[in-house]
């Protein structure tokens, strides 16, 4: 994508990225060019959710019934619904300030129940070995300086020929927003949230492909190992 990422002695990202993992994103830098960096996957990291929850619990009166004390559950912020971008407190600040980013990927993974049980499916593009999806980023104060995190934007896919096959029967179908390569800079440069919504559309099903995710067996690792993936 025409950028370099300064890893600052951090390990490279995993091939499969999950909640709170580090992953590459691309945003518009202060110099006007694309800027690549590692960011945490999830707009409100679980460690911060737990911190804030415990701070709220600590404010409860000492006479509070311990049986009525809530337990920490947390909530997912890896994906942001397009219809909540301007209203949900987790996302609305970044959305209003046009803190837009691109999340590069070779595929994304969804559950499919067409066989009667969950089969994890990888979804990619027919002619693009790597693509980018629309995301938001924000900054949190961290112990060692600012921490950047991101979320990916999703749209309704109930009528999409491919994405409607994913997730459990009866559930609303959602899809990540694949930003066409020729629109990458337009998305990053967008400063109007309402105009940004015009980018939030489904990618043509005929340009997408899907296949069962291979089962991965990781070898035993120690610190400093170069891990090997076996399929």
CSV table of C-alpha atoms in Angstrom, one decimal:
chain,number,residue,atom,x,y,z
A,1,UNK,CA,0.0,0.0,0.0
A,2,UNK,CA,3.0,2.2,-0.4
A,3,UNK,CA,3.8,2.6,3.3
A,4,UNK,CA,6.3,1.2,5.8
A,5,UNK,CA,5.5,0.3,9.4
A,6,UNK,CA,8.0,1.0,12.2
A,7,UNK,CA,7.7,-2.0,14.4
A,8,UNK,CA,9.7,-0.4,17.2
A,9,UNK,CA,11.1,-3.8,18.4
A,10,UNK,CA,7.6,-5.2,18.5
A,11,UNK,CA,7.0,-8.6,16.9
A,12,UNK,CA,5.2,-8.6,13.6
A,13,UNK,CA,1.5,-9.3,13.6
A,14,UNK,CA,0.0,-12.8,13.6
A,15,UNK,CA,-1.4,-14.2,10.4
A,16,UNK,CA,-4.8,-14.6,12.1
A,17,UNK,CA,-5.8,-11.5,14.0
A,18,UNK,CA,-8.3,-11.6,16.9
A,19,UNK,CA,-9.6,-9.2,19.5
A,20,UNK,CA,-6.9,-7.0,21.1
A,21,UNK,CA,-4.2,-8.4,18.8
A,22,UNK,CA,-1.9,-5.9,17.0
A,23,UNK,CA,-2.6,-5.5,13.3
A,24,UNK,CA,-1.5,-3.1,10.6
A,25,UNK,CA,-3.7,-0.2,9.5
A,26,UNK,CA,-3.2,2.7,7.1
A,27,UNK,CA,-4.5,6.2,7.8
A,28,UNK,CA,-3.7,9.7,6.5
A,29,UNK,CA,-0.6,11.1,8.2
A,30,UNK,CA,0.1,14.6,9.3
A,31,UNK,CA,2.3,15.1,6.3
A,32,UNK,CA,-0.6,14.3,4.0
A,33,UNK,CA,0.7,10.9,3.0
A,34,UNK,CA,-0.5,7.5,3.8
A,35,UNK,CA,0.8,6.3,7.2
A,36,UNK,CA,1.1,2.7,8.2
A,37,UNK,CA,1.2,1.6,11.9
A,38,UNK,CA,0.3,-1.2,14.2
A,39,UNK,CA,-2.9,-0.8,16.2
A,40,UNK,CA,-5.0,-2.8,18.6
A,41,UNK,CA,-8.0,-4.7,17.2
A,42,UNK,CA,-11.0,-3.3,19.0
A,43,UNK,CA,-12.1,0.3,19.6
A,44,UNK,CA,-12.4,-0.2,23.3
A,45,UNK,CA,-9.8,-2.6,24.5
A,46,UNK,CA,-10.8,-5.2,27.1
A,47,UNK,CA,-8.1,-4.1,29.5
A,48,UNK,CA,-9.6,-0.6,29.5
A,49,UNK,CA,-13.1,-1.9,29.7
A,50,UNK,CA,-12.1,-3.8,32.8
A,51,UNK,CA,-10.2,-0.8,34.3
A,52,UNK,CA,-13.3,1.4,33.9
A,53,UNK,CA,-15.6,-1.2,35.2
A,54,UNK,CA,-13.5,-1.7,38.3
A,55,UNK,CA,-13.3,2.1,38.8
A,56,UNK,CA,-17.1,2.3,38.7
A,57,UNK,CA,-17.5,-0.6,41.1
A,58,UNK,CA,-15.1,1.1,43.5
A,59,UNK,CA,-17.4,4.1,43.8
A,60,UNK,CA,-20.3,2.0,45.1
A,61,UNK,CA,-21.2,2.6,48.8
A,62,UNK,CA,-19.5,0.2,51.2
A,63,UNK,CA,-23.0,-0.9,52.3
A,64,UNK,CA,-23.8,-2.3,48.8
A,65,UNK,CA,-25.0,-5.9,48.9
A,66,UNK,CA,-22.1,-8.1,47.5
A,67,UNK,CA,-24.7,-10.4,45.8
A,68,UNK,CA,-25.9,-7.5,43.7
A,69,UNK,CA,-22.4,-6.5,42.5
A,70,UNK,CA,-22.2,-6.9,38.8
A,71,UNK,CA,-19.5,-9.1,37.2
A,72,UNK,CA,-17.3,-7.8,34.4
A,73,UNK,CA,-18.5,-9.1,31.0
A,74,UNK,CA,-17.2,-6.5,28.5
A,75,UNK,CA,-18.5,-6.1,25.0
A,76,UNK,CA,-17.1,-6.4,21.5
A,77,UNK,CA,-15.9,-3.4,19.6
A,78,UNK,CA,-14.0,-5.1,16.7
A,79,UNK,CA,-16.8,-4.3,14.3
A,80,UNK,CA,-18.9,-1.1,14.2
A,81,UNK,CA,-22.4,-1.1,12.6
A,82,UNK,CA,-22.9,1.6,10.1
A,83,UNK,CA,-26.2,2.6,11.7
A,84,UNK,CA,-24.5,3.3,15.0
A,85,UNK,CA,-21.5,5.2,13.9
A,86,UNK,CA,-22.9,8.6,14.8
A,87,UNK,CA,-24.7,7.6,18.0
A,88,UNK,CA,-22.8,5.0,19.9
A,89,UNK,CA,-20.3,6.6,22.3
A,90,UNK,CA,-17.6,4.1,21.4
A,91,UNK,CA,-17.5,5.3,17.8
A,92,UNK,CA,-19.2,8.7,17.4
A,93,UNK,CA,-16.2,10.8,18.3
A,94,UNK,CA,-13.9,9.1,15.7
A,95,UNK,CA,-16.7,9.1,13.1
A,96,UNK,CA,-17.4,12.9,13.7
A,97,UNK,CA,-13.7,13.7,13.4
A,98,UNK,CA,-13.3,11.6,10.3
A,99,UNK,CA,-10.6,9.3,11.9
A,100,UNK,CA,-10.9,6.9,9.0
A,101,UNK,CA,-8.5,4.1,8.2
A,102,UNK,CA,-8.0,1.2,5.9
A,103,UNK,CA,-7.4,-2.3,7.3
A,104,UNK,CA,-5.4,-4.5,4.9
A,105,UNK,CA,-6.2,-8.2,4.7
A,106,UNK,CA,-5.9,-11.2,2.5
A,107,UNK,CA,-9.2,-12.6,3.8
A,108,UNK,CA,-11.7,-12.3,6.6
A,109,UNK,CA,-13.4,-15.2,8.4
A,110,UNK,CA,-17.1,-15.8,9.0
A,111,UNK,CA,-19.1,-18.8,10.3
A,112,UNK,CA,-21.3,-20.7,7.9
A,113,UNK,CA,-24.1,-23.0,9.0
A,114,UNK,CA,-25.3,-24.4,5.7
A,115,UNK,CA,-24.2,-27.9,6.7
A,116,UNK,CA,-26.1,-27.7,9.9
A,117,UNK,CA,-23.0,-27.0,12.0
A,118,UNK,CA,-20.5,-24.2,12.1
A,119,UNK,CA,-17.9,-24.2,9.3
A,120,UNK,CA,-15.5,-21.3,9.4
A,121,UNK,CA,-15.1,-19.8,6.0
A,122,UNK,CA,-12.4,-17.5,4.6
A,123,UNK,CA,-13.6,-14.8,2.3
A,124,UNK,CA,-11.4,-13.0,-0.2
A,125,UNK,CA,-11.4,-11.3,-3.6
A,126,UNK,CA,-11.2,-13.1,-6.9
A,127,UNK,CA,-8.5,-10.9,-8.4
A,128,UNK,CA,-6.9,-9.2,-5.4
A,129,UNK,CA,-4.6,-11.2,-3.2
A,130,UNK,CA,-4.7,-8.3,-0.7
A,131,UNK,CA,-7.5,-5.8,-0.2
A,132,UNK,CA,-8.5,-3.2,2.4
A,133,UNK,CA,-11.7,-2.7,4.4
A,134,UNK,CA,-13.1,0.5,5.9
A,135,UNK,CA,-12.3,1.2,9.5
A,136,UNK,CA,-12.1,3.8,12.2
A,137,UNK,CA,-9.2,4.5,14.6
A,138,UNK,CA,-8.8,6.3,17.9
A,139,UNK,CA,-6.1,7.0,20.4
A,140,UNK,CA,-6.1,6.0,24.1
A,141,UNK,CA,-3.6,7.2,26.7
A,142,UNK,CA,-1.3,4.3,27.6
A,143,UNK,CA,1.4,3.6,30.2
A,144,UNK,CA,4.1,4.1,27.6
A,145,UNK,CA,2.5,6.7,25.5
A,146,UNK,CA,-0.6,6.9,23.2
A,147,UNK,CA,-2.1,3.5,22.1
A,148,UNK,CA,-3.8,3.4,18.7
A,149,UNK,CA,-6.8,1.0,18.3
A,150,UNK,CA,-9.2,0.4,15.4
A,151,UNK,CA,-12.6,-1.1,14.5
A,152,UNK,CA,-14.0,-2.3,11.1
A,153,UNK,CA,-17.3,-1.0,9.7
A,154,UNK,CA,-20.1,-3.4,8.8
A,155,UNK,CA,-23.2,-3.0,6.7
A,156,UNK,CA,-26.4,-5.1,6.3
A,157,UNK,CA,-25.9,-8.0,3.9
A,158,UNK,CA,-29.3,-9.7,4.1
A,159,UNK,CA,-29.6,-9.6,0.3
A,160,UNK,CA,-26.0,-10.1,-0.7
A,161,UNK,CA,-25.6,-13.4,-2.6
A,162,UNK,CA,-22.5,-14.5,-0.7
A,163,UNK,CA,-22.6,-12.8,2.7
A,164,UNK,CA,-26.2,-13.8,3.3
A,165,UNK,CA,-24.9,-17.4,3.6
A,166,UNK,CA,-22.8,-16.5,6.7
A,167,UNK,CA,-23.8,-16.6,10.3
A,168,UNK,CA,-26.7,-18.6,12.0
A,169,UNK,CA,-30.1,-18.9,10.3
A,170,UNK,CA,-32.4,-16.1,11.5
A,171,UNK,CA,-29.6,-13.7,12.4
A,172,UNK,CA,-29.1,-10.4,10.6
A,173,UNK,CA,-26.4,-10.8,8.0
A,174,UNK,CA,-23.6,-8.3,8.1
A,175,UNK,CA,-20.5,-7.7,6.0
A,176,UNK,CA,-17.3,-5.8,6.2
A,177,UNK,CA,-16.9,-2.9,3.7
A,178,UNK,CA,-14.3,-3.6,1.1
A,179,UNK,CA,-13.0,-0.3,-0.3
A,180,UNK,CA,-12.0,-0.6,-3.9
A,181,UNK,CA,-8.3,0.1,-4.5
A,182,UNK,CA,-9.1,3.2,-6.7
A,183,UNK,CA,-11.0,4.7,-3.7
A,184,UNK,CA,-8.4,4.2,-1.0
A,185,UNK,CA,-7.2,7.8,-1.0
A,186,UNK,CA,-10.7,9.2,-1.4
A,187,UNK,CA,-11.8,7.3,1.8
A,188,UNK,CA,-8.7,8.4,3.8
A,189,UNK,CA,-9.2,12.1,2.7
A,190,UNK,CA,-12.9,12.2,3.4
A,191,UNK,CA,-13.8,14.9,6.0
A,192,UNK,CA,-17.5,14.8,5.8
A,193,UNK,CA,-19.2,11.9,7.8
A,194,UNK,CA,-22.3,12.0,5.5
A,195,UNK,CA,-20.1,11.8,2.4
A,196,UNK,CA,-18.2,9.0,4.0
A,197,UNK,CA,-21.4,7.0,4.2
A,198,UNK,CA,-21.4,6.8,0.4
A,199,UNK,CA,-18.4,4.5,0.7
A,200,UNK,CA,-20.2,2.1,3.0
A,201,UNK,CA,-21.6,-0.3,0.4
A,202,UNK,CA,-21.4,-4.0,-0.3
A,203,UNK,CA,-18.7,-5.4,-2.6
A,204,UNK,CA,-20.0,-7.3,-5.7
A,205,UNK,CA,-20.4,-10.9,-4.9
A,206,UNK,CA,-19.1,-12.0,-8.3
A,207,UNK,CA,-15.7,-10.4,-7.4
A,208,UNK,CA,-15.5,-12.4,-4.1
A,209,UNK,CA,-14.7,-16.0,-3.3
A,210,UNK,CA,-14.9,-18.2,-0.2
A,211,UNK,CA,-13.3,-21.4,1.0
A,212,UNK,CA,-13.2,-23.4,4.2
A,213,UNK,CA,-10.6,-22.2,6.6
A,214,UNK,CA,-7.8,-24.8,7.0
A,215,UNK,CA,-7.3,-26.1,10.4
A,216,UNK,CA,-4.0,-24.7,11.8
A,217,UNK,CA,-1.7,-26.6,14.1
A,218,UNK,CA,0.8,-24.4,15.8
A,219,UNK,CA,4.1,-25.9,16.9
A,220,UNK,CA,5.3,-25.6,20.5
A,221,UNK,CA,6.8,-22.1,20.9
A,222,UNK,CA,9.2,-20.4,23.2
A,223,UNK,CA,9.9,-16.8,23.4
A,224,UNK,CA,11.9,-15.7,20.4
A,225,UNK,CA,10.8,-18.6,18.2
A,226,UNK,CA,9.9,-18.1,14.6
A,227,UNK,CA,6.6,-20.0,14.7
A,228,UNK,CA,5.7,-22.3,11.9
A,229,UNK,CA,2.2,-22.9,10.6
A,230,UNK,CA,1.3,-26.4,9.4
A,231,UNK,CA,-1.9,-27.1,7.4
